[in-house]
Amino acid sequence: RFPDGTVRPAEKVGYDPVNDLAVVKIDPSGLDLTVAPLGDSSTVRPGQLAIAIGNPFGLGHTVTTGVVSAVNRNIQLPNVVIENLIQTDAAINPGNSGGALVDSAGRVIGINTAIIAQARGIGFAIPIDTARVILDQLITRGRVARPFVGIEWGGDIDASVSRAYNLSVDHGIVVRDVVPGGPAQRGGIRPGDIIVSINDHRVANWNDFIRDVMNRRVGETIRVTIVRDGQRQVLNVILAERPQ
């Protein structure tokens, strides 16, 4: 249903249950539609304006405003954890899911996804950079193939950890183990390595690592910079599809 009351049948193109995102298709003939400009969610910062658009409780075409409260949030939903979300205090209620979260220039920075039950002023949106990758796959293949590196996280490195263990780096993640035959092992990553960057993008912690990998595609080759025995090395890792 559109704001002018027009109703069109919709066909489901694809659905991603992990992020609760779907693509539907309609016949646009005779409709005056405007494409919303997409922003860059990697530049979103706490404190900036956030505008949520949706249909809360069936009340159509509702707009609420607030600010970005935090980024890189993880929330636990039934049977799944959704990672690296934008948190906002713009009112997001049942019915808002799938609506846009936009910035002060009207650019879509996220897709509203969920609220914590019984909480006030806490809503979440999937960053548009993440949504782009998911939606592109839903359009082309009807499902999402998630990239897989095949490492077990052994902890984050920060300045205090670096000092305590006399390390040569002050950021990164420790590889506790690798999946036998997985992309990491095939690329030369070993247990005990410290991953400090992917394609020259700094990896400060596990959230950085996951966010970077999830924004890439199966089959893509990434340059992983590691520190092993105090020496930096660059390894090429070909991302595989995450096992079901």
Short mmCIF file of N, CA and C in Angstrom, two decimals, residues 92-178:
data_model
loop_
_atom_site.label_atom_id
_atom_site.label_comp_id
_atom_site.label_asym_id
_atom_site.label_seq_id
_atom_site.Cartn_x
_atom_site.Cartn_y
_atom_site.Cartn_z
N ILE A 92 11.21 3.42 17.46
CA ILE A 92 11.05 2.31 16.52
C ILE A 92 10.21 1.25 17.23
N ASN A 93 9.02 1.01 16.70
CA ASN A 93 8.06 0.10 17.32
C ASN A 93 7.65 -0.98 16.33
N PRO A 94 6.92 -2.02 16.80
CA PRO A 94 6.44 -3.04 15.87
C PRO A 94 5.73 -2.40 14.69
N GLY A 95 6.14 -2.79 13.50
CA GLY A 95 5.62 -2.18 12.27
C GLY A 95 6.64 -1.29 11.60
N ASN A 96 7.66 -0.88 12.36
CA ASN A 96 8.73 -0.07 11.78
C ASN A 96 9.76 -0.90 11.03
N SER A 97 9.83 -2.19 11.33
CA SER A 97 10.85 -3.02 10.69
C SER A 97 10.72 -2.94 9.17
N GLY A 98 11.85 -2.72 8.52
CA GLY A 98 11.86 -2.57 7.07
C GLY A 98 11.80 -1.13 6.62
N GLY A 99 11.47 -0.22 7.54
CA GLY A 99 11.45 1.19 7.20
C GLY A 99 12.86 1.77 7.20
N ALA A 100 12.96 2.97 6.67
CA ALA A 100 14.28 3.60 6.53
C ALA A 100 14.67 4.37 7.78
N LEU A 101 15.95 4.36 8.08
CA LEU A 101 16.56 5.29 9.03
C LEU A 101 17.41 6.23 8.19
N VAL A 102 17.09 7.52 8.22
CA VAL A 102 17.77 8.46 7.34
C VAL A 102 18.49 9.53 8.15
N ASP A 103 19.45 10.19 7.49
CA ASP A 103 20.19 11.27 8.15
C ASP A 103 19.56 12.62 7.84
N SER A 104 20.21 13.69 8.25
CA SER A 104 19.63 15.02 8.10
C SER A 104 19.52 15.45 6.65
N ALA A 105 20.25 14.78 5.75
CA ALA A 105 20.18 15.09 4.32
C ALA A 105 19.21 14.19 3.58
N GLY A 106 18.49 13.34 4.31
CA GLY A 106 17.52 12.45 3.69
C GLY A 106 18.13 11.20 3.08
N ARG A 107 19.38 10.92 3.39
CA ARG A 107 20.03 9.72 2.86
C ARG A 107 19.78 8.54 3.79
N VAL A 108 19.50 7.39 3.22
CA VAL A 108 19.23 6.19 4.01
C VAL A 108 20.55 5.68 4.59
N ILE A 109 20.63 5.63 5.92
CA ILE A 109 21.84 5.13 6.58
C ILE A 109 21.61 3.76 7.22
N GLY A 110 20.34 3.34 7.30
CA GLY A 110 20.05 2.04 7.89
C GLY A 110 18.63 1.61 7.59
N ILE A 111 18.36 0.34 7.86
CA ILE A 111 17.02 -0.21 7.73
C ILE A 111 16.58 -0.68 9.11
N ASN A 112 15.49 -0.11 9.61
CA ASN A 112 15.02 -0.42 10.96
C ASN A 112 14.73 -1.90 11.09
N THR A 113 15.16 -2.47 12.22
CA THR A 113 15.03 -3.92 12.31
C THR A 113 14.38 -4.44 13.57
N ALA A 114 14.61 -3.86 14.75
CA ALA A 114 14.08 -4.49 15.96
C ALA A 114 14.16 -3.53 17.13
N ILE A 115 13.39 -3.83 18.17
CA ILE A 115 13.52 -3.11 19.44
C ILE A 115 13.65 -4.12 20.56
N ILE A 116 14.19 -3.69 21.67
CA ILE A 116 14.25 -4.54 22.86
C ILE A 116 12.91 -4.43 23.57
N ALA A 117 12.28 -5.55 23.82
CA ALA A 117 10.97 -5.55 24.45
C ALA A 117 11.00 -4.81 25.78
N GLN A 118 9.97 -4.02 26.03
CA GLN A 118 9.78 -3.28 27.27
C GLN A 118 10.76 -2.12 27.45
N ALA A 119 11.62 -1.87 26.48
CA ALA A 119 12.59 -0.77 26.61
C ALA A 119 12.08 0.47 25.90
N ARG A 120 12.45 1.62 26.42
CA ARG A 120 12.09 2.89 25.80
C ARG A 120 13.36 3.57 25.28
N GLY A 121 13.25 4.11 24.10
CA GLY A 121 14.36 4.87 23.56
C GLY A 121 15.52 4.04 23.04
N ILE A 122 15.28 2.75 22.78
CA ILE A 122 16.33 1.90 22.25
C ILE A 122 15.81 1.18 21.01
N GLY A 123 16.29 1.58 19.86
CA GLY A 123 15.92 0.93 18.60
C GLY A 123 17.17 0.65 17.80
N PHE A 124 17.03 -0.21 16.79
CA PHE A 124 18.19 -0.62 16.02
C PHE A 124 17.90 -0.60 14.53
N ALA A 125 18.96 -0.42 13.76
CA ALA A 125 18.86 -0.45 12.30
C ALA A 125 20.08 -1.16 11.73
N ILE A 126 19.86 -1.91 10.67
CA ILE A 126 20.96 -2.55 9.95
C ILE A 126 21.66 -1.48 9.12
N PRO A 127 22.97 -1.30 9.27
CA PRO A 127 23.68 -0.28 8.48
C PRO A 127 23.46 -0.50 6.99
N ILE A 128 23.29 0.58 6.25
CA ILE A 128 22.97 0.46 4.83
C ILE A 128 24.11 -0.20 4.06
N ASP A 129 25.35 -0.04 4.51
CA ASP A 129 26.47 -0.70 3.82
C ASP A 129 26.32 -2.21 3.90
N THR A 130 25.89 -2.71 5.06
CA THR A 130 25.63 -4.14 5.22
C THR A 130 24.42 -4.57 4.41
N ALA A 131 23.36 -3.76 4.47
CA ALA A 131 22.12 -4.09 3.76
C ALA A 131 22.35 -4.18 2.25
N ARG A 132 23.18 -3.30 1.72
CA ARG A 132 23.46 -3.31 0.27
C ARG A 132 23.95 -4.69 -0.18
N VAL A 133 24.91 -5.23 0.56
CA VAL A 133 25.49 -6.53 0.20
C VAL A 133 24.42 -7.61 0.26
N ILE A 134 23.62 -7.60 1.32
CA ILE A 134 22.56 -8.60 1.49
C ILE A 134 21.52 -8.48 0.39
N LEU A 135 21.04 -7.26 0.14
CA LEU A 135 19.96 -7.06 -0.82
C LEU A 135 20.42 -7.37 -2.24
N ASP A 136 21.66 -7.04 -2.57
CA ASP A 136 22.18 -7.39 -3.90
C ASP A 136 22.12 -8.89 -4.13
N GLN A 137 22.47 -9.66 -3.10
CA GLN A 137 22.44 -11.12 -3.24
C GLN A 137 21.01 -11.65 -3.32
N LEU A 138 20.11 -11.06 -2.55
CA LEU A 138 18.72 -11.49 -2.62
C LEU A 138 18.14 -11.25 -4.00
N ILE A 139 18.52 -10.14 -4.61
CA ILE A 139 18.01 -9.81 -5.95
C ILE A 139 18.59 -10.76 -7.00
N THR A 140 19.86 -11.08 -6.90
CA THR A 140 20.51 -11.87 -7.94
C THR A 140 20.32 -13.38 -7.76
N ARG A 141 20.20 -13.84 -6.49
CA ARG A 141 20.15 -15.29 -6.29
C ARG A 141 19.05 -15.74 -5.32
N GLY A 142 18.34 -14.81 -4.71
CA GLY A 142 17.21 -15.17 -3.86
C GLY A 142 17.59 -15.58 -2.45
N ARG A 143 18.87 -15.65 -2.15
CA ARG A 143 19.34 -16.01 -0.82
C ARG A 143 20.69 -15.34 -0.59
N VAL A 144 21.18 -15.43 0.64
CA VAL A 144 22.44 -14.79 0.99
C VAL A 144 23.51 -15.85 1.23
N ALA A 145 24.62 -15.71 0.51
CA ALA A 145 25.79 -16.54 0.75
C ALA A 145 26.76 -15.72 1.59
N ARG A 146 26.95 -16.13 2.84
CA ARG A 146 27.78 -15.33 3.75
C ARG A 146 29.23 -15.77 3.70
N PRO A 147 30.14 -14.79 3.66
CA PRO A 147 31.56 -15.14 3.59
C PRO A 147 32.06 -15.76 4.89
N PHE A 148 33.08 -16.58 4.74
CA PHE A 148 33.60 -17.38 5.85
C PHE A 148 35.12 -17.39 5.77
N VAL A 149 35.76 -17.05 6.89
CA VAL A 149 37.22 -17.05 6.94
C VAL A 149 37.73 -18.33 7.60
N GLY A 150 37.07 -18.74 8.67
CA GLY A 150 37.47 -19.98 9.32
C GLY A 150 38.52 -19.82 10.39
N ILE A 151 38.32 -18.80 11.27
CA ILE A 151 39.21 -18.66 12.42
C ILE A 151 38.39 -18.66 13.70
N GLU A 152 39.04 -19.04 14.78
CA GLU A 152 38.43 -18.94 16.11
C GLU A 152 39.08 -17.77 16.83
N TRP A 153 38.25 -16.87 17.32
CA TRP A 153 38.73 -15.65 17.98
C TRP A 153 39.36 -15.98 19.32
N GLY A 154 40.54 -15.40 19.56
CA GLY A 154 41.23 -15.64 20.82
C GLY A 154 41.38 -14.41 21.69
N GLY A 155 40.74 -13.31 21.30
CA GLY A 155 40.81 -12.09 22.10
C GLY A 155 41.27 -10.89 21.28
N ASP A 156 40.97 -9.71 21.80
CA ASP A 156 41.38 -8.46 21.16
C ASP A 156 42.70 -7.97 21.76
N ILE A 157 43.47 -7.28 20.93
CA ILE A 157 44.70 -6.64 21.39
C ILE A 157 44.46 -5.14 21.52
N ASP A 158 44.76 -4.57 22.67
CA ASP A 158 44.74 -3.12 22.83
C ASP A 158 46.05 -2.70 23.49
N ALA A 159 46.16 -1.42 23.82
CA ALA A 159 47.42 -0.91 24.35
C ALA A 159 47.83 -1.60 25.65
N SER A 160 46.86 -1.86 26.53
CA SER A 160 47.19 -2.48 27.81
C SER A 160 47.64 -3.92 27.63
N VAL A 161 46.97 -4.66 26.74
CA VAL A 161 47.39 -6.04 26.46
C VAL A 161 48.77 -6.05 25.82
N SER A 162 48.99 -5.11 24.90
CA SER A 162 50.29 -5.03 24.23
C SER A 162 51.42 -4.81 25.23
N ARG A 163 51.19 -3.91 26.19
CA ARG A 163 52.22 -3.65 27.21
C ARG A 163 52.45 -4.86 28.11
N ALA A 164 51.34 -5.50 28.49
CA ALA A 164 51.44 -6.63 29.41
C ALA A 164 52.23 -7.79 28.81
N TYR A 165 52.09 -7.99 27.51
CA TYR A 165 52.74 -9.13 26.86
C TYR A 165 53.92 -8.71 25.97
N ASN A 166 54.27 -7.41 26.06
CA ASN A 166 55.41 -6.89 25.30
C ASN A 166 55.27 -7.21 23.80
N LEU A 167 54.10 -6.89 23.25
CA LEU A 167 53.84 -7.14 21.84
C LEU A 167 54.31 -5.97 20.99
N SER A 168 54.49 -6.24 19.71
CA SER A 168 54.95 -5.19 18.79
C SER A 168 53.81 -4.39 18.18
N VAL A 169 52.56 -4.76 18.49
CA VAL A 169 51.38 -4.05 17.97
C VAL A 169 50.44 -3.73 19.12
N ASP A 170 49.63 -2.67 18.94
CA ASP A 170 48.70 -2.27 19.99
C ASP A 170 47.24 -2.41 19.57
N HIS A 171 46.99 -3.16 18.49
CA HIS A 171 45.61 -3.42 18.06
C HIS A 171 45.59 -4.73 17.28
N GLY A 172 44.39 -5.26 17.08
CA GLY A 172 44.24 -6.48 16.30
C GLY A 172 43.49 -7.55 17.08
N ILE A 173 43.36 -8.71 16.45
CA ILE A 173 42.71 -9.86 17.09
C ILE A 173 43.65 -11.06 17.05
N VAL A 174 43.57 -11.87 18.08
CA VAL A 174 44.40 -13.07 18.17
C VAL A 174 43.64 -14.24 17.56
N VAL A 175 44.33 -15.00 16.72
CA VAL A 175 43.75 -16.21 16.15
C VAL A 175 44.01 -17.36 17.12
N ARG A 176 42.94 -17.86 17.72
CA ARG A 176 43.11 -18.97 18.66
C ARG A 176 43.28 -20.29 17.92
N ASP A 177 42.51 -20.46 16.85
CA ASP A 177 42.58 -21.69 16.06
C ASP A 177 42.04 -21.40 14.67
N VAL A 178 42.29 -22.31 13.74
CA VAL A 178 41.76 -22.20 12.38
C VAL A 178 40.99 -23.46 12.04
#
